[in-house]
Amino acid sequence: MSRDSALRIAAGMLIAVAAMSLLAPVIAPASPIAVDMSLRNAPPSSAHWLGTDTLGRDVASRVIYGGRGALAISFGATLISMVIGIALGSLAGWFGKFTDTAIQVFMSIFQGLPGLTISIAIVGVMGASNLSISVAMVATGWSGISRVVRSQIRNLRNEQFVEAAKVYLPAPGYLIVRHLLPLTMPTLVVLATQRMGRMILMIASLSFIGVGLQPPTPDWGVMIQDGRQYFAQQPWALLGPAVMLFIASFSVARLGELLRDRWDTFSDDAMAVR
Amino acid sequence: MTNLLRVLARHLIQGVLTLLGITVLSFLLGHIAPGDPAYAILGSDGVTVPTEEQVQVVRESLGLDRSVVEQYFLWLGQLFRGNIGVSFMTNRLIEQELLARIPVTVQLSLLAITFLVLTSLPLGLFLALHKDSLLDHLFLGLTSLFSAVPGFLVALVLILIFAEGLRLLPTSGLNGPTSLILPALAISLGSMTQITRVLRAELLAAFGTEYFQSARAKGFPFRFAAVKHALPNAMSSVLTLWGNYFIAILGGSAVAESIFALPGLGQWVLKSINSHDYPAIQAYVLVMGVLCLMIFLVVDLLQLAIQPRLRRAS
Amino acid sequence: MSAPLIEFAQVTKSFAGPLTRSRHQVFANVSFTVHEGEIVSLFGPSGCGKSTLLRMFYQLTSWDSGRITYQGTDITSLPKSARREMHRAVQVVFQDPRNAFNPRWLIRRSMAEPLKLFKIVTTNHQTLIGEKLALLGLEDGLLDRRPHQLSGGQLQRLALARCLLVSPRCLLLDEASSMLDLSVQARMMELVKSLRTDEGISVLLISHDRDLVQAMSDRIYSFHDGTLSTDIAHTSDSSK
């Protein structure tokens, strides 16, 4: 399979998942939160393609709706992390010395703790909500981006074309915004994709253990936890969201990987973890 | 020798600064928590409704009427004296809980990282030696698949296979060391493929270096040279990666503890969240910070050991 | 004679070596002048810090002692607008042509950059750029390429063309023709000389090429062990 077609397939899968989540109100066969106690844990039927869960809700609809929260939050949080990471990373990389040290100490606080720990703590004290989850995701995501940006800016700031441009006495920020940051774009796009993939999984994990999205919100993580109890009887309540979660995170991760191979960028696998 | 000390000192200072930063973070977490701690303490039994005077007394004793900065230093002072705080929930010192639970989490994480190292090292070496073989292609194809599966799903699959299917290993509670095997496996499985892949790549890169080629030219057989000459150089990046994954494993242990009902830090913090026990959450962040710091220091020390050129202060 | 356009007086620069604790001197007590309409050369082997002198002029790097002046005024005490004017009036071609332009920008954009940043609105940018390219024997098609698609020689000529866009009074050329073959180099040097003759543009030439330096310069300074001295044994090649 050629690189290009693999890239298109991964991108296609991601677009499909995103479209499904976006168009959920239109394409879902039933309401994801409508409870029907007379029809609990029912197997798949023509009325309910994947059956129902322990509260009689249509599993198929819940699966279709299941990614909305996580995808929306990860997308938004990735953007914000990028903004913060680029801003602080550029400042640290460009000015060096004290600014650099100060920002690095600040960065190290967030890199010195596991992402899940920070997230659990933030959501724990703020109470589980879209806001707290978003804040948690941004808190865990920004420092990795900042580190890469800092490194790239540091390497590029002494290049001759930067010095040549300095002769023209540009306004402050021109050099960073117009010359250097565009050069970091390929790396940053890959990084952003990887981040988003990680966030999707983290949100699912948080929801699974109860400190993420909360029932009755149809979230894949929540559904997997709910689906455990009657798994033998109605496996689809757990399998449906599990498969969708896998497809979503796999397509994002694969996309990131393929983009990285194609652009032969600076980032390596080590970045993917933190 | 003094250079080495200087490098170590620098790492230590950075670590201390980071730790201080984490204390600030932890403190702030307690502050953004909604609700009045005085109320929480007085009303923790869920029955009594404290009067204004009682609340005021408690607030003063907790120092809540002073400025934020003052409160931070008071709290920090308490920390240094070994007082990590009183749990809202149990009204007992958090220390006791920590002493009981830290070992569980640490053992779980150590087991997980051991699994990780013990599989990624030989497998990475093997794949580098047999590049482009069927197994190699198979492996590479599977890595992206495996890395997309979240830890909790892996855990559920393992439970399905081992508990319900084979009934070989315990899946709930802490009843001896075997209880840690499945959880450790669940945490580490997803990362194994990723790390193996990196090790493989690093080794392949090392095979291309002059150092390696000259070793081969001296007559060392390929496999021997691979272990003796290529591996040490490849280890440097992999060591950092193992360190990063160890950190992630520590974080992920919370999920494993929840699924497998292990009485560790993760399970404790989840319970504390449910009962709005904010001092407990603060302590959790602090303990994790300290543990991670220790991991960083160990990784740094190991790096210095295997890469002598780092011993010069840059 | 009026104050020199550019003067370096007793400039010294040193830095601490990476391994030793002693300070290395890059150069000591370097002094030279460039007057209006002159072609002056700094001659010496590559890598002895001559390029650093150019960077100092724009305050891209510091120096330990000595004075650098422009039109008699210390460059560090120039008010903002005067400094702007100085940067426009004295243009530079740095040593490595491969790195002279942003690798991601089209040449077109790089060329227009000084016009944009110095806010020159008087003429049509396109025609002006086309003019200068022609002057250096370059075709317009180059404008739509990126640096990696061009040869070292083309990039060097583009760098000089870019300098001419803002109507400078003085050119600082650091090994500006090192990548050109002899005939193209000769053309470029003819151009530089005619710029001096027709427009009174001064030139500071840095080169390790003895023949070039002797053919071009009114005055030559030689670099020896970090100090500059006037080379007496040269044939003065005045104006034409």
Coordinates of N, CA and C in Angstrom, one line a residue, chain C residues 18-129:
Chain C
P18 N 35.6 27.4 24.9 CA 34.7 26.4 25.4 C 35.4 25.5 26.4
L19 N 36.7 25.2 26.2 CA 37.3 24.2 27.0 C 38.3 24.9 28.0
T20 N 38.9 25.9 27.6 CA 39.8 26.6 28.5 C 39.1 27.7 29.3
R21 N 39.7 28.2 30.3 CA 39.1 29.2 31.0 C 39.6 30.6 30.5
S22 N 40.6 30.6 29.7 CA 41.2 31.9 29.2 C 40.3 32.5 28.1
R23 N 40.4 33.7 27.9 CA 39.7 34.4 26.9 C 40.5 34.4 25.6
H24 N 39.8 34.0 24.5 CA 40.5 34.1 23.2 C 40.2 35.4 22.5
Q25 N 41.2 36.0 21.9 CA 40.9 37.2 21.2 C 40.6 36.9 19.8
V26 N 39.5 37.4 19.3 CA 39.2 37.2 17.9 C 40.0 38.2 17.1
F27 N 39.9 39.4 17.5 CA 40.8 40.4 17.0 C 41.1 41.6 18.0
A28 N 42.2 42.2 17.8 CA 42.5 43.3 18.8 C 42.8 44.6 18.0
N29 N 42.3 45.7 18.5 CA 42.6 47.0 18.0 C 42.5 47.1 16.5
V30 N 41.4 46.6 16.0 CA 41.2 46.7 14.5 C 40.7 48.1 14.2
S31 N 41.4 48.7 13.3 CA 40.9 50.0 12.8 C 40.9 50.1 11.3
F32 N 39.9 50.6 10.7 CA 39.9 50.9 9.3 C 38.8 51.9 9.0
T33 N 38.9 52.5 7.8 CA 37.9 53.4 7.4 C 37.4 53.1 6.0
V34 N 36.2 53.6 5.7 CA 35.7 53.6 4.3 C 35.2 54.9 4.0
H35 N 35.7 55.6 3.0 CA 35.2 56.9 2.7 C 34.2 56.8 1.6
E36 N 33.5 57.9 1.3 CA 32.6 58.0 0.2 C 33.3 57.6 -1.1
G37 N 32.6 56.8 -1.9 CA 33.1 56.5 -3.2 C 34.3 55.7 -3.2
E38 N 34.7 55.1 -2.2 CA 35.9 54.2 -2.1 C 35.6 52.8 -2.3
I39 N 36.6 52.0 -2.8 CA 36.4 50.5 -2.6 C 37.6 50.1 -1.7
V40 N 37.2 49.6 -0.6 CA 38.2 49.2 0.4 C 38.1 47.7 0.6
S41 N 39.3 47.0 0.8 CA 39.2 45.6 1.0 C 39.8 45.2 2.3
L42 N 39.2 44.2 2.9 CA 39.8 43.5 4.1 C 40.3 42.1 3.5
F43 N 41.5 42.0 3.5 CA 42.1 40.8 2.9 C 42.7 39.8 4.0
G44 N 42.4 38.6 3.8 CA 43.0 37.6 4.8 C 42.4 36.3 4.6
P45 N 42.9 35.3 5.2 CA 42.4 33.9 5.1 C 41.0 33.8 5.7
S46 N 40.2 32.9 5.2 CA 38.9 32.8 5.7 C 38.9 32.3 7.2
G47 N 37.9 32.7 7.9 CA 37.7 32.2 9.2 C 38.4 33.0 10.3
C48 N 38.9 34.2 10.0 CA 39.6 34.9 11.1 C 38.7 36.0 11.7
G49 N 37.5 35.9 11.6 CA 36.6 36.8 12.2 C 36.2 38.0 11.4
K50 N 36.6 38.1 10.2 CA 36.2 39.3 9.4 C 34.7 39.5 9.3
S51 N 34.0 38.3 9.1 CA 32.6 38.4 9.0 C 32.0 39.0 10.3
T52 N 32.6 38.8 11.4 CA 32.1 39.3 12.7 C 32.1 40.8 12.7
L53 N 33.1 41.4 12.0 CA 33.1 42.9 11.9 C 31.9 43.4 11.3
L54 N 31.4 42.7 10.2 CA 30.2 43.2 9.6 C 29.0 43.1 10.5
R55 N 29.0 42.0 11.2 CA 27.8 41.8 12.1 C 27.8 42.8 13.2
M56 N 29.0 43.2 13.6 CA 29.1 44.3 14.7 C 28.5 45.6 14.2
F57 N 28.7 45.9 12.9 CA 28.2 47.1 12.4 C 26.7 47.2 12.6
Y58 N 26.0 46.1 12.4 CA 24.6 46.1 12.6 C 24.2 45.8 14.0
Q59 N 25.2 45.8 14.9 CA 25.0 45.4 16.3 C 24.3 44.1 16.5
L60 N 24.6 43.1 15.6 CA 24.1 41.8 15.8 C 25.0 41.0 16.8
T61 N 26.1 41.6 17.1 CA 27.0 41.0 18.1 C 27.7 42.2 18.8
S62 N 28.2 41.9 20.0 CA 28.9 43.0 20.7 C 30.4 43.0 20.5
W63 N 31.0 44.1 21.0 CA 32.5 44.1 21.0 C 32.9 44.6 22.3
D64 N 34.2 44.4 22.6 CA 34.6 44.6 24.0 C 35.1 46.1 24.1
S65 N 35.8 46.6 23.2 CA 36.3 48.0 23.3 C 36.4 48.6 21.9
G66 N 36.5 49.8 21.8 CA 36.7 50.5 20.5 C 35.4 51.2 20.1
R67 N 35.5 51.9 19.0 CA 34.3 52.7 18.5 C 34.0 52.3 17.1
I68 N 32.7 52.3 16.8 CA 32.3 52.1 15.4 C 31.4 53.3 15.1
T69 N 31.8 54.0 14.0 CA 31.0 55.1 13.7 C 30.4 55.1 12.3
Y70 N 29.4 55.8 12.1 CA 28.8 56.0 10.7 C 28.6 57.5 10.5
Q71 N 29.3 57.9 9.5 CA 29.2 59.4 9.2 C 29.7 60.2 10.5
G72 N 30.6 59.7 11.1 CA 31.2 60.4 12.3 C 30.5 60.1 13.6
T73 N 29.3 59.6 13.6 CA 28.6 59.4 14.8 C 28.7 57.9 15.3
D74 N 28.9 57.8 16.6 CA 29.0 56.4 17.2 C 27.6 55.7 16.9
I75 N 27.7 54.5 16.4 CA 26.5 53.8 16.0 C 25.6 53.5 17.2
T76 N 26.2 53.3 18.3 CA 25.4 53.0 19.5 C 24.6 54.2 20.0
S77 N 24.9 55.4 19.5 CA 24.2 56.5 20.0 C 23.3 57.1 19.0
L78 N 23.1 56.4 17.9 CA 22.2 56.9 16.9 C 20.7 56.8 17.3
P79 N 20.0 57.9 17.1 CA 18.5 57.8 17.4 C 17.9 56.8 16.4
K80 N 16.7 56.4 16.7 CA 16.0 55.4 16.0 C 15.9 55.6 14.5
S81 N 15.5 56.8 14.1 CA 15.3 57.1 12.7 C 16.6 57.1 11.9
A82 N 17.7 57.7 12.6 CA 19.0 57.7 12.0 C 19.5 56.3 11.8
R83 N 19.2 55.5 12.8 CA 19.7 54.1 12.7 C 19.0 53.4 11.5
R84 N 17.7 53.6 11.4 CA 17.0 53.0 10.2 C 17.6 53.4 8.9
E85 N 17.9 54.7 8.9 CA 18.5 55.3 7.7 C 19.9 54.6 7.4
M86 N 20.6 54.4 8.4 CA 21.9 53.8 8.3 C 21.8 52.3 7.8
H87 N 20.8 51.6 8.4 CA 20.6 50.2 7.9 C 20.2 50.1 6.5
R88 N 19.5 51.1 6.0 CA 19.1 51.1 4.6 C 20.2 51.5 3.8
A89 N 21.0 52.5 4.2 CA 22.1 53.0 3.4 C 23.3 52.1 3.2
V90 N 23.5 51.2 4.2 CA 24.6 50.3 4.2 C 24.0 48.9 4.1
Q91 N 24.2 48.3 2.9 CA 23.6 46.9 2.7 C 24.7 45.9 2.7
V92 N 24.3 44.7 3.1 CA 25.4 43.7 3.2 C 25.0 42.4 2.5
V93 N 26.0 41.7 2.0 CA 25.9 40.4 1.4 C 26.7 39.5 2.3
F94 N 26.0 38.7 3.1 CA 26.7 37.8 4.1 C 27.4 36.6 3.3
Q95 N 28.1 35.9 4.1 CA 29.0 34.9 3.4 C 28.4 33.7 2.8
D96 N 27.4 33.1 3.4 CA 26.9 31.8 2.9 C 25.6 32.1 2.1
P97 N 25.7 32.0 0.8 CA 24.5 32.3 -0.1 C 23.4 31.3 0.1
R98 N 23.8 30.1 0.5 CA 22.7 29.0 0.6 C 21.8 29.3 1.7
N99 N 22.3 30.1 2.7 CA 21.5 30.4 3.8 C 21.0 31.8 3.9
A100 N 21.1 32.5 2.8 CA 20.8 33.9 2.8 C 19.3 34.2 2.7
F101 N 18.6 33.2 2.3 CA 17.1 33.4 2.1 C 16.4 32.4 2.9
N102 N 15.2 32.7 3.3 CA 14.3 31.8 4.0 C 14.0 30.6 3.1
P103 N 14.3 29.4 3.5 CA 14.1 28.3 2.6 C 12.7 28.0 2.2
R104 N 11.8 28.5 2.9 CA 10.4 28.2 2.6 C 9.7 29.3 1.7
W105 N 10.3 30.5 1.7 CA 9.8 31.6 0.9 C 10.1 31.5 -0.5
L106 N 9.3 32.0 -1.4 CA 9.7 32.1 -2.8 C 10.7 33.3 -2.9
I107 N 11.5 33.2 -3.8 CA 12.6 34.2 -4.0 C 11.9 35.6 -4.1
R108 N 10.8 35.6 -4.8 CA 10.0 36.8 -5.0 C 9.8 37.5 -3.7
R109 N 9.3 36.7 -2.7 CA 9.0 37.3 -1.4 C 10.3 37.8 -0.7
S110 N 11.3 37.0 -0.8 CA 12.6 37.4 -0.1 C 13.1 38.7 -0.7
M111 N 13.0 38.8 -2.0 CA 13.5 40.0 -2.7 C 12.7 41.2 -2.2
A112 N 11.4 41.1 -2.1 CA 10.6 42.2 -1.8 C 10.7 42.6 -0.3
E113 N 11.3 41.8 0.5 CA 11.3 42.0 1.9 C 11.9 43.3 2.3
P114 N 13.1 43.7 1.9 CA 13.7 45.0 2.3 C 12.8 46.2 1.9
L115 N 12.2 46.1 0.7 CA 11.3 47.1 0.2 C 10.1 47.3 1.2
K116 N 9.6 46.2 1.6 CA 8.5 46.2 2.5 C 8.9 46.7 3.9
L117 N 10.0 46.2 4.4 CA 10.4 46.6 5.8 C 10.9 48.0 5.9
F118 N 11.5 48.5 4.8 CA 12.0 49.8 4.9 C 10.9 50.8 4.4
K119 N 9.8 50.2 4.1 CA 8.6 51.0 3.7 C 8.9 51.9 2.5
I120 N 9.5 51.3 1.5 CA 9.8 52.1 0.2 C 8.6 52.0 -0.7
V121 N 7.9 53.1 -0.9 CA 6.7 53.0 -1.7 C 6.8 53.8 -3.0
T122 N 7.9 54.4 -3.2 CA 8.0 55.4 -4.4 C 7.9 54.7 -5.7
T123 N 8.6 53.5 -5.8 CA 8.5 52.9 -7.2 C 7.7 51.6 -7.2
N124 N 7.4 51.2 -8.4 CA 6.7 49.9 -8.6 C 7.7 48.8 -8.2
H125 N 7.4 48.0 -7.2 CA 8.3 47.0 -6.8 C 8.7 46.0 -7.8
Q126 N 7.7 45.6 -8.6 CA 8.0 44.5 -9.6 C 9.0 45.0 -10.6
T127 N 8.8 46.2 -11.1 CA 9.8 46.7 -12.1 C 11.2 46.9 -11.5
L128 N 11.2 47.4 -10.4 CA 12.5 47.6 -9.7 C 13.2 46.3 -9.5
I129 N 12.5 45.3 -9.0 CA 13.2 44.0 -8.8 C 13.6 43.4 -10.2

